[in-house]
PDB file of C-alpha atoms in Angstrom:
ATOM      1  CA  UNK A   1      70.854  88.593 200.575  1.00 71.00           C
ATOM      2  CA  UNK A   2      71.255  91.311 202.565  1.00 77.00           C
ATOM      3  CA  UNK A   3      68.432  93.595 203.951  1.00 86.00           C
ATOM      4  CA  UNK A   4      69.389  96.525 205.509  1.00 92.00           C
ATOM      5  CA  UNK A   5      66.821  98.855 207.197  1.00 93.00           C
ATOM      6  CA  UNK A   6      66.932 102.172 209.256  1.00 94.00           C
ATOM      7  CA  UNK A   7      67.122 100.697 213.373  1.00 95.00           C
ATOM      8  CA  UNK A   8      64.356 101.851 215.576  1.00 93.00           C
ATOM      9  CA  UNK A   9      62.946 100.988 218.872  1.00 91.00           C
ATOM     10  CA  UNK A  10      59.385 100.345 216.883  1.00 91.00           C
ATOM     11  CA  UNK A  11      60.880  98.174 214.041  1.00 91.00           C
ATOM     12  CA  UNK A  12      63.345  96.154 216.108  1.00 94.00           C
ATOM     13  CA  UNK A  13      62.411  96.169 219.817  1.00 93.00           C
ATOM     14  CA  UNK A  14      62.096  92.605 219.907  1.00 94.00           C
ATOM     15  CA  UNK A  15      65.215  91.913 217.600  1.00 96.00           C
ATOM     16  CA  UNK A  16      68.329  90.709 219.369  1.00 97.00           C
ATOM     17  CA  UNK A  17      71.793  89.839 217.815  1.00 98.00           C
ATOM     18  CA  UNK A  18      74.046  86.621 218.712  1.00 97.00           C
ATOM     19  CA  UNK A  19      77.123  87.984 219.628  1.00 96.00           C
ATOM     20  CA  UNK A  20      79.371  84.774 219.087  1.00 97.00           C
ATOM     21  CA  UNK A  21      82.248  84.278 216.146  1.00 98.00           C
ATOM     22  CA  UNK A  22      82.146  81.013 214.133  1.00 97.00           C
ATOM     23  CA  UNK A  23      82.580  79.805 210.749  1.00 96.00           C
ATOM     24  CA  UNK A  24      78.481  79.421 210.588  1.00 94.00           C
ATOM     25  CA  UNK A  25      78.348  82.906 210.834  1.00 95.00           C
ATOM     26  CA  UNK A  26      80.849  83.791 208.352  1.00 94.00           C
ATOM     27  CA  UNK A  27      83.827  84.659 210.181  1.00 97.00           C
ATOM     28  CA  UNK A  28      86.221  83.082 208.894  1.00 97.00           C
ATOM     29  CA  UNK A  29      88.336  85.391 207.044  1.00 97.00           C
ATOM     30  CA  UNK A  30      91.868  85.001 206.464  1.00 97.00           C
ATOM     31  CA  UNK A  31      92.329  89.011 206.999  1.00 98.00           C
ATOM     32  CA  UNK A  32      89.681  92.156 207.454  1.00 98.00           C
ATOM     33  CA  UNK A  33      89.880  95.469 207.559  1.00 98.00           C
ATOM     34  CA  UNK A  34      90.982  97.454 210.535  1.00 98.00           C
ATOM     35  CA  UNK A  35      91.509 101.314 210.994  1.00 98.00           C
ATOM     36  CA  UNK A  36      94.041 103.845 212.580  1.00 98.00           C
ATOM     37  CA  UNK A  37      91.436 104.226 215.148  1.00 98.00           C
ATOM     38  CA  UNK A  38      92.082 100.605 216.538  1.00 98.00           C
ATOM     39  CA  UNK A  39      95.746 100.091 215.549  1.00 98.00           C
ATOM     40  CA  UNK A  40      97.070 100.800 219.423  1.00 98.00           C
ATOM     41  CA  UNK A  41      94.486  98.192 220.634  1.00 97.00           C
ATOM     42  CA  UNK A  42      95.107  95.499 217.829  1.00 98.00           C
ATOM     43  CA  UNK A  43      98.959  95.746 217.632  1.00 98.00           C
ATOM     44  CA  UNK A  44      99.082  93.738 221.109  1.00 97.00           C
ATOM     45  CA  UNK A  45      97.254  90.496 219.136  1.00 97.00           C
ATOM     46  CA  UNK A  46      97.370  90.285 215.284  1.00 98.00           C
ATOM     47  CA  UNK A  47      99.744  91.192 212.923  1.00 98.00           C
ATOM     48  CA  UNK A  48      98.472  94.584 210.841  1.00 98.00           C
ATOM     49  CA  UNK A  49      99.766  94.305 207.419  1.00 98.00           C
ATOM     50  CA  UNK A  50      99.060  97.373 204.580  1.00 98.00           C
ATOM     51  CA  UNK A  51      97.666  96.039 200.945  1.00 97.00           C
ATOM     52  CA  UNK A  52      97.152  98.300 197.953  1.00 96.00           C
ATOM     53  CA  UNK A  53      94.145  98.805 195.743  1.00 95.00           C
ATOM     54  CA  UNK A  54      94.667  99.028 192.273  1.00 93.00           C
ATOM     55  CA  UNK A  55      91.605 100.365 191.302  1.00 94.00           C
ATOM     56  CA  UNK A  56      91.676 103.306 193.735  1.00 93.00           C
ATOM     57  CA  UNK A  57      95.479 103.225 194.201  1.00 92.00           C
ATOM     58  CA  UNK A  58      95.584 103.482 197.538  1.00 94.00           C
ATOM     59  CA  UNK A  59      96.431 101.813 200.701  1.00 97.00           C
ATOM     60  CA  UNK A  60      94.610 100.077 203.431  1.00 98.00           C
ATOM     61  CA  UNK A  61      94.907  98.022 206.473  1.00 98.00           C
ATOM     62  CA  UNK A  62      94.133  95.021 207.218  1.00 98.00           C
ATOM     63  CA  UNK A  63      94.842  92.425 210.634  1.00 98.00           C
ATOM     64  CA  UNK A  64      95.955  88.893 209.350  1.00 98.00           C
ATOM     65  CA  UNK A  65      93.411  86.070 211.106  1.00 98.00           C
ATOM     66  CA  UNK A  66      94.888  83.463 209.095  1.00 96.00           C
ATOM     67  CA  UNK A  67      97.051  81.688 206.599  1.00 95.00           C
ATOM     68  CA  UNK A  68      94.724  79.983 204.212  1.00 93.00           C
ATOM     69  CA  UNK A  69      91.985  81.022 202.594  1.00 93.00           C
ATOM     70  CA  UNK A  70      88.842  81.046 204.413  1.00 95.00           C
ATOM     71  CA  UNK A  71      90.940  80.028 207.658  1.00 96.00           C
ATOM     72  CA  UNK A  72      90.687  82.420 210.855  1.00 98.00           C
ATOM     73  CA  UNK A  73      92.895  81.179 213.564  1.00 97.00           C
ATOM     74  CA  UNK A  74      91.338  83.323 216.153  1.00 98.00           C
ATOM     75  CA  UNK A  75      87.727  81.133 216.084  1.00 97.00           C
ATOM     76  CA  UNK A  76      87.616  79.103 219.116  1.00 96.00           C
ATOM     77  CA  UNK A  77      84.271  77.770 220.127  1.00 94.00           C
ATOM     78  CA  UNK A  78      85.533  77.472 223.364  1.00 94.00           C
ATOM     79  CA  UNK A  79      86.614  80.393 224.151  1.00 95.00           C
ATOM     80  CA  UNK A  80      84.486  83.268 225.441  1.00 94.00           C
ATOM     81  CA  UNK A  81      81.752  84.099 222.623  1.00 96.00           C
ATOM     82  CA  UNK A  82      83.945  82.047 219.822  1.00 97.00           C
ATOM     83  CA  UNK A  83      87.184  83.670 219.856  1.00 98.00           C
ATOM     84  CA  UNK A  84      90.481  83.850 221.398  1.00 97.00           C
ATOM     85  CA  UNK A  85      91.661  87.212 221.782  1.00 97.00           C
ATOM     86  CA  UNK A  86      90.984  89.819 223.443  1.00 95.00           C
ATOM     87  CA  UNK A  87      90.015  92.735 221.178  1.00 96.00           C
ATOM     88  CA  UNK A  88      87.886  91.858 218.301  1.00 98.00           C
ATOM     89  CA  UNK A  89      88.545  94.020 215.105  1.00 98.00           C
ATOM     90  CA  UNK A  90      85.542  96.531 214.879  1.00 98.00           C
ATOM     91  CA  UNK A  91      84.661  95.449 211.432  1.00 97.00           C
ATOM     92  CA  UNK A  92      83.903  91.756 212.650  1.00 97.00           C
ATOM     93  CA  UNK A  93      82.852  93.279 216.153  1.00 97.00           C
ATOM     94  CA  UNK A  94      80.083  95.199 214.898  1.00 97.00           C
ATOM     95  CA  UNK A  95      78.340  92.270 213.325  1.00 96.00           C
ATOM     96  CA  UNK A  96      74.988  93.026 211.100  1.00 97.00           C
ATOM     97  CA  UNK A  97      75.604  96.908 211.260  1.00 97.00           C
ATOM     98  CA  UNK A  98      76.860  99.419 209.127  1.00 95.00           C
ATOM     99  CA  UNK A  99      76.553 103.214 209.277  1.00 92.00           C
ATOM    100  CA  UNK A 100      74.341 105.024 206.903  1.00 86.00           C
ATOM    101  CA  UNK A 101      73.235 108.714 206.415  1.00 83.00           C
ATOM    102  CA  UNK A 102      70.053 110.670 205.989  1.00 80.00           C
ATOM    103  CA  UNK A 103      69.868 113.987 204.737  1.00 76.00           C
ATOM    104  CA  UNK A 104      68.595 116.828 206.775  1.00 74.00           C
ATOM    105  CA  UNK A 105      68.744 120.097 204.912  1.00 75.00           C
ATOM    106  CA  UNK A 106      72.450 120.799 204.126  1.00 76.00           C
ATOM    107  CA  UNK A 107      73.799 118.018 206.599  1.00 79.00           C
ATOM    108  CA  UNK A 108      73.871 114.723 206.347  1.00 81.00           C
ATOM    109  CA  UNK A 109      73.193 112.662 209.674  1.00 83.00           C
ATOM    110  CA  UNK A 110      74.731 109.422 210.333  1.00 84.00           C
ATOM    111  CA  UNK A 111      72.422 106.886 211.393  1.00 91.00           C
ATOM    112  CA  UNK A 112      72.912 103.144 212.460  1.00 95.00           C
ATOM    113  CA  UNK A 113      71.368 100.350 209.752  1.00 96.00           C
ATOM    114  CA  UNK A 114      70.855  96.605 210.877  1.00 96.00           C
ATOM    115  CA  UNK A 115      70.676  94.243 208.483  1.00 96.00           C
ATOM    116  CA  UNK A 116      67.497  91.942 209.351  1.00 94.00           C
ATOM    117  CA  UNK A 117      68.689  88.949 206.731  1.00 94.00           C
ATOM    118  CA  UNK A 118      71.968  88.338 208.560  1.00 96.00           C
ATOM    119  CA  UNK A 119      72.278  85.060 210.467  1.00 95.00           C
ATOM    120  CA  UNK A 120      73.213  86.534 213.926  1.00 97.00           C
ATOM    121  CA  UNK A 121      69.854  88.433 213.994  1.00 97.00           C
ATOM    122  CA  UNK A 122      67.308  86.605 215.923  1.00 96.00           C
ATOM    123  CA  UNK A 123      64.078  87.516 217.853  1.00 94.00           C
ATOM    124  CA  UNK A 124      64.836  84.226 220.219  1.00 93.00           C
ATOM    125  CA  UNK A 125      68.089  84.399 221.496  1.00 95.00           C
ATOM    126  CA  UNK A 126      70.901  86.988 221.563  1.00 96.00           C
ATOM    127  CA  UNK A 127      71.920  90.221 223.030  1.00 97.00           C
ATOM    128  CA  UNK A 128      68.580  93.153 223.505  1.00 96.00           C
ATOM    129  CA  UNK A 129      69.330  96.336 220.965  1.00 96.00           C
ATOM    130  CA  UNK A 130      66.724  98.326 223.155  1.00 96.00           C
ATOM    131  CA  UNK A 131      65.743  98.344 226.902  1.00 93.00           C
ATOM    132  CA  UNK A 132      62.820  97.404 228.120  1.00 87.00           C
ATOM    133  CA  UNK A 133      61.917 100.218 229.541  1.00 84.00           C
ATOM    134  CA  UNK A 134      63.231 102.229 226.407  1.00 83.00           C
ATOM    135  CA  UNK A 135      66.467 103.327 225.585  1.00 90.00           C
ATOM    136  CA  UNK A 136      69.483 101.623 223.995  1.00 94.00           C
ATOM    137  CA  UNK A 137      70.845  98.659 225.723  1.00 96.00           C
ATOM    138  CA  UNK A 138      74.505  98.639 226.224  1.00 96.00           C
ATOM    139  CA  UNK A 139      75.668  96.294 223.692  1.00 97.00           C
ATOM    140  CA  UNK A 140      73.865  98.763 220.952  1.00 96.00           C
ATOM    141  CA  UNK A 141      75.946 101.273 223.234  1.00 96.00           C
ATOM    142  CA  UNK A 142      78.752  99.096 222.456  1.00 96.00           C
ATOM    143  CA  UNK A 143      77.781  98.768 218.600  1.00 97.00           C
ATOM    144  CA  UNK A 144      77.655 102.483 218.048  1.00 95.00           C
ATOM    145  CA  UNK A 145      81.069 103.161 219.329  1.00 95.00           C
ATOM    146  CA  UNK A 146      82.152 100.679 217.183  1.00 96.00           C
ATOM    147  CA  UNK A 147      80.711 101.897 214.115  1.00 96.00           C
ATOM    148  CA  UNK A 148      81.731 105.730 215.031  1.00 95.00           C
ATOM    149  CA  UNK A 149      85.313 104.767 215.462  1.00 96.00           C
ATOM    150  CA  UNK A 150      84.991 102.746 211.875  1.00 96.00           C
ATOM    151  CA  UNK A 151      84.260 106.479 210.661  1.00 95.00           C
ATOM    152  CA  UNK A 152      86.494 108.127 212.108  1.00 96.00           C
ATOM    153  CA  UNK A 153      89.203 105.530 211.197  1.00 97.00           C
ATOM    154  CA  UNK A 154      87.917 105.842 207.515  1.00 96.00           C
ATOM    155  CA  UNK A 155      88.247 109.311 207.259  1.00 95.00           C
ATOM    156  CA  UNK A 156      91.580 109.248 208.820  1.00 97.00           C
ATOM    157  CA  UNK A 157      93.286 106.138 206.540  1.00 97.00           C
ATOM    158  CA  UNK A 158      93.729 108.666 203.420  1.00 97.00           C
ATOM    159  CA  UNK A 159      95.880 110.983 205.110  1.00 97.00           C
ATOM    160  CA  UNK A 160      97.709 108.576 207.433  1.00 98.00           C
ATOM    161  CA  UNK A 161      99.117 106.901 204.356  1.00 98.00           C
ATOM    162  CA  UNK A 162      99.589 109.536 202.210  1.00 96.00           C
ATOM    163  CA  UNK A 163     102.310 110.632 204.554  1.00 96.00           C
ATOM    164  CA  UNK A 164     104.029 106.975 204.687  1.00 97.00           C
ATOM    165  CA  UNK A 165     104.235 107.218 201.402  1.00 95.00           C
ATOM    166  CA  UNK A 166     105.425 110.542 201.434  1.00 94.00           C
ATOM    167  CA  UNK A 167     108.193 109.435 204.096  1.00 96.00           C
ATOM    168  CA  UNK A 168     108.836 106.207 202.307  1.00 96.00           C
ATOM    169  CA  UNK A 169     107.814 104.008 205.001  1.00 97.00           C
ATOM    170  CA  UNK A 170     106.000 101.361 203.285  1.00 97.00           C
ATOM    171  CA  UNK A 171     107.771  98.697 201.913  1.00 97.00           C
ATOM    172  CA  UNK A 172     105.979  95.567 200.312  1.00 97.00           C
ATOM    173  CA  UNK A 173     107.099  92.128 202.088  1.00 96.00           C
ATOM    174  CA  UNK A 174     106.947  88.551 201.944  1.00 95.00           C
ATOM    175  CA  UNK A 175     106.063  86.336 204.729  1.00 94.00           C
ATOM    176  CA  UNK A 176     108.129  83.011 204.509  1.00 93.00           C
ATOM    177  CA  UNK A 177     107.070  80.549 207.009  1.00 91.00           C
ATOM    178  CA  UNK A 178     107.567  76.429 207.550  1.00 90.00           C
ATOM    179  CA  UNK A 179     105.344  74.497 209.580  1.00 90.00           C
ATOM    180  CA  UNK A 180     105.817  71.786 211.700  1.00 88.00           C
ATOM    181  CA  UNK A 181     105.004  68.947 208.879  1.00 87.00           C
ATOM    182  CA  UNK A 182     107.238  71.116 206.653  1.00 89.00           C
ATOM    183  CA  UNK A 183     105.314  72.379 204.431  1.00 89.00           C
ATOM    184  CA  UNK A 184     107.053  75.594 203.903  1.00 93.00           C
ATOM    185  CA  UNK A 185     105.031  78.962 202.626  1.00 92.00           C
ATOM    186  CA  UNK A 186     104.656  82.077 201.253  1.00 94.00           C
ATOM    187  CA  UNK A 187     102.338  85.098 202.032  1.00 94.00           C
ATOM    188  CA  UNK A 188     102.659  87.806 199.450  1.00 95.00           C
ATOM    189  CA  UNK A 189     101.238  91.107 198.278  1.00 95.00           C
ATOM    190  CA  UNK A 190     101.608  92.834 201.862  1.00 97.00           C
ATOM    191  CA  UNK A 191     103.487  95.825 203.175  1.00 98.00           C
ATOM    192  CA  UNK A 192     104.449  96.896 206.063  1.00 97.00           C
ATOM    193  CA  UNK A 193     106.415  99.884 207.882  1.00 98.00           C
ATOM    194  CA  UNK A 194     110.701  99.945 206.916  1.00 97.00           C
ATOM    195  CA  UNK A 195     111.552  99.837 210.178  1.00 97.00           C
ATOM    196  CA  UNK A 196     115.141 100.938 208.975  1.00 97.00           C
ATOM    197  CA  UNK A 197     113.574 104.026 207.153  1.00 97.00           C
ATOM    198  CA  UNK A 198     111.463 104.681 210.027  1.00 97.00           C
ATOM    199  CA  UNK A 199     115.171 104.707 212.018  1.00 96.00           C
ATOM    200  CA  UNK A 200     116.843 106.715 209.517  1.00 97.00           C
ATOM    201  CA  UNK A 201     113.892 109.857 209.583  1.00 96.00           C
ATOM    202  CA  UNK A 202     115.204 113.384 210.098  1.00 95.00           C
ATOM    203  CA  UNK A 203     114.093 115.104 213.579  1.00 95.00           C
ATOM    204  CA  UNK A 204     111.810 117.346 211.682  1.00 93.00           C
ATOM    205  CA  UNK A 205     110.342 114.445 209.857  1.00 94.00           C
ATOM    206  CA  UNK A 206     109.741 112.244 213.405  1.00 96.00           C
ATOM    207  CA  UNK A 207     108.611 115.322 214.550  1.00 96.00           C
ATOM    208  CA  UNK A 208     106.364 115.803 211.666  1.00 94.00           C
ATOM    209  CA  UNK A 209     104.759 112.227 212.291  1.00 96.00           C
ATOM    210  CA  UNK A 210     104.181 112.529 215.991  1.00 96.00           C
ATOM    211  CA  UNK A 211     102.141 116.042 215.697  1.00 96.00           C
ATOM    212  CA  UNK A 212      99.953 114.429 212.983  1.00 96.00           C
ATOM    213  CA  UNK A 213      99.402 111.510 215.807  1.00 96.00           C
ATOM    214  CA  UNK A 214     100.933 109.300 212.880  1.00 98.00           C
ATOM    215  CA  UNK A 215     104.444 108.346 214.241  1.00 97.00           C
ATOM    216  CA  UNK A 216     102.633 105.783 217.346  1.00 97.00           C
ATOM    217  CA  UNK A 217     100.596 104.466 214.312  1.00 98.00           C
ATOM    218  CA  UNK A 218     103.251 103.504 212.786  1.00 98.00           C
ATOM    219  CA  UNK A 219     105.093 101.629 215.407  1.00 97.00           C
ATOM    220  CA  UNK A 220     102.165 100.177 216.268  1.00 98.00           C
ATOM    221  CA  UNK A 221     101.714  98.489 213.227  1.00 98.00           C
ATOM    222  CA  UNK A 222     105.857  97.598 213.163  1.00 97.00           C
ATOM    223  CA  UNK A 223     105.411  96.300 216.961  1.00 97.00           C
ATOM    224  CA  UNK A 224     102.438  94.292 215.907  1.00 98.00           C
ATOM    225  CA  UNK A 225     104.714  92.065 212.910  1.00 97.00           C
ATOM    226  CA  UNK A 226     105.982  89.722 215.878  1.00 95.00           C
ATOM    227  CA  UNK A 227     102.242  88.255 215.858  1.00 97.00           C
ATOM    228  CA  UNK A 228     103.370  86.633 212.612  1.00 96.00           C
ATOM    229  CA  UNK A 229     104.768  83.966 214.888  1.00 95.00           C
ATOM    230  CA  UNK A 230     101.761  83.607 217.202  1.00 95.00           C
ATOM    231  CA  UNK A 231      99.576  83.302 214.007  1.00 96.00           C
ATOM    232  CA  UNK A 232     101.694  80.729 212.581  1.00 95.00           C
ATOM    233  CA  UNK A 233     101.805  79.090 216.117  1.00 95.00           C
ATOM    234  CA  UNK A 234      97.994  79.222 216.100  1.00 95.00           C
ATOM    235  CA  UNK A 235      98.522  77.119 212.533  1.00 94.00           C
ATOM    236  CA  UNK A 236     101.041  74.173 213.836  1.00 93.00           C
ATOM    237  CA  UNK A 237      98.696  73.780 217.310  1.00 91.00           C
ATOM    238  CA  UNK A 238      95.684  73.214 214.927  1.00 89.00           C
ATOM    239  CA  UNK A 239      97.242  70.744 212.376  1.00 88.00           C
ATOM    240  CA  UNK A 240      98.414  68.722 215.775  1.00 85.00           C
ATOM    241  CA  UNK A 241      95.042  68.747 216.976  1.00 81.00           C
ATOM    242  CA  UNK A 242      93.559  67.574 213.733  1.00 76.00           C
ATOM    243  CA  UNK A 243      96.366  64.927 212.938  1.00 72.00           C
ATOM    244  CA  UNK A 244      95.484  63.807 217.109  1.00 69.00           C
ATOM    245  CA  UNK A 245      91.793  63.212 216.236  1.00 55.00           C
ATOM    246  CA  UNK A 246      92.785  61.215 213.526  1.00 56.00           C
ATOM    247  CA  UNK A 247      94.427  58.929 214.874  1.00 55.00           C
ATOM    248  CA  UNK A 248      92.140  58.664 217.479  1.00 53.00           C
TER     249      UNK A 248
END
């Protein structure tokens, strides 16, 4: 269960947090949640698919990791700290922090929360939140950039896809893909940008897009559909490996 508390250098000097990826840890996820603020940075190494939410009918991102449930194709234990890529999607990045708010007079302050149940929080092993000497270390550096571009990103989503809907540039999709043993497959209940209706925009639309900062967004998350064959690459090199150890 979690247990989030307020971080401070008199609470948690001595806490650290294993920064390493694995299916022990709970990372593997099919697909999370990524933001406009990362979209130029992810589009070069998963594919960014949009998925609606009934409840709140509206639209979100998310980066595919996977095929299967419970299957992220990006955990590698021997690659550098579990995981082969080179950007790490902030919401997996930031590990056992969130951003939370306290309330001073008419403003409300965001403030960083760890939470002290989660398995990559240790007092033995892992990276230093604080300095010795005082001060935040740089991977708490590193954390709180994270977690202010999550912000940022979350106010942003709203109006980024208000106006591809407004332009009709989301269009839902099917991903059909075989693998090498032939099983053959079906990913539904995604959208993504109409690349053709993206083509087909007036100049005062484009130019529309481009002064809201939306129109790179947008081909950043077309550009980033030809991962779909990486992931499903990633898919066929791990069945190999597994049927090789078997028959081994």
């Amino acid at each position: 269960m979690s247990q989030f508390q307020l971080l401070n250098n008199l609470d948690h000097h001595q806490t650290k947090v294993r920064h390493y990826f694995s299916t022990h840890y709970g990372d593997n996820l099919s697909s999370i949640p990524v933001f406009p603020t990362e979209f130029l940075a992810l589009q070069h190494e998963y594919p960014l698919v949009v998925r609606h939410n009934a409840d709140t009918n509206s639209f979100y991102a998310v980066a595919l990791l996977g095929l299967a449930a419970d299957e992220n194709l990006y955990l590698d234990s021997n690659a550098p700290y579990g995981w082969d890529a080179r950007t790490i999607p902030a919401m997996l990045a930031k590990g056992p922090f969130r951003i939370g708010f306290q309330q001073h007079g008419a403003h409300r302050e965001p403030v960083v929360h760890i939470d002290c149940q989660h398995p990559k929080v240790s007092i033995q092993d892992g990276q230093p939140l604080f300095l010795a000497e005082g001060g935040n270390s740089p991977y708490l550096l590193h954390i709180t950039a994270l977690l202010d571009r999550i912000q940022q990103g979350l106010s942003l989503a709203p109006s980024l896809f208000n106006t591809l809907q407004q332009w009709q540039l989301l269009q839902p999709i099917n991903i059909d893909y075989e693998l090498h043993n032939g099983e053959k497959h079906r990913l539904t209940g995604n959208y993504s940008i109409d690349a053709d209706a993206l083509a087909a925009l007036s100049s005062t639309a484009l130019a529309s897009l481009h002064s809201a900062g939306f129109l790179q967004l947008a081909f950043a998350m077309l550009n980033s559909m030809f991962h779909i064959s990486d992931l499903i690459e990633r898919k066929n090199q791990r069945l190999l490996a597994a049927n090789t150890y078997h028959a081994t």
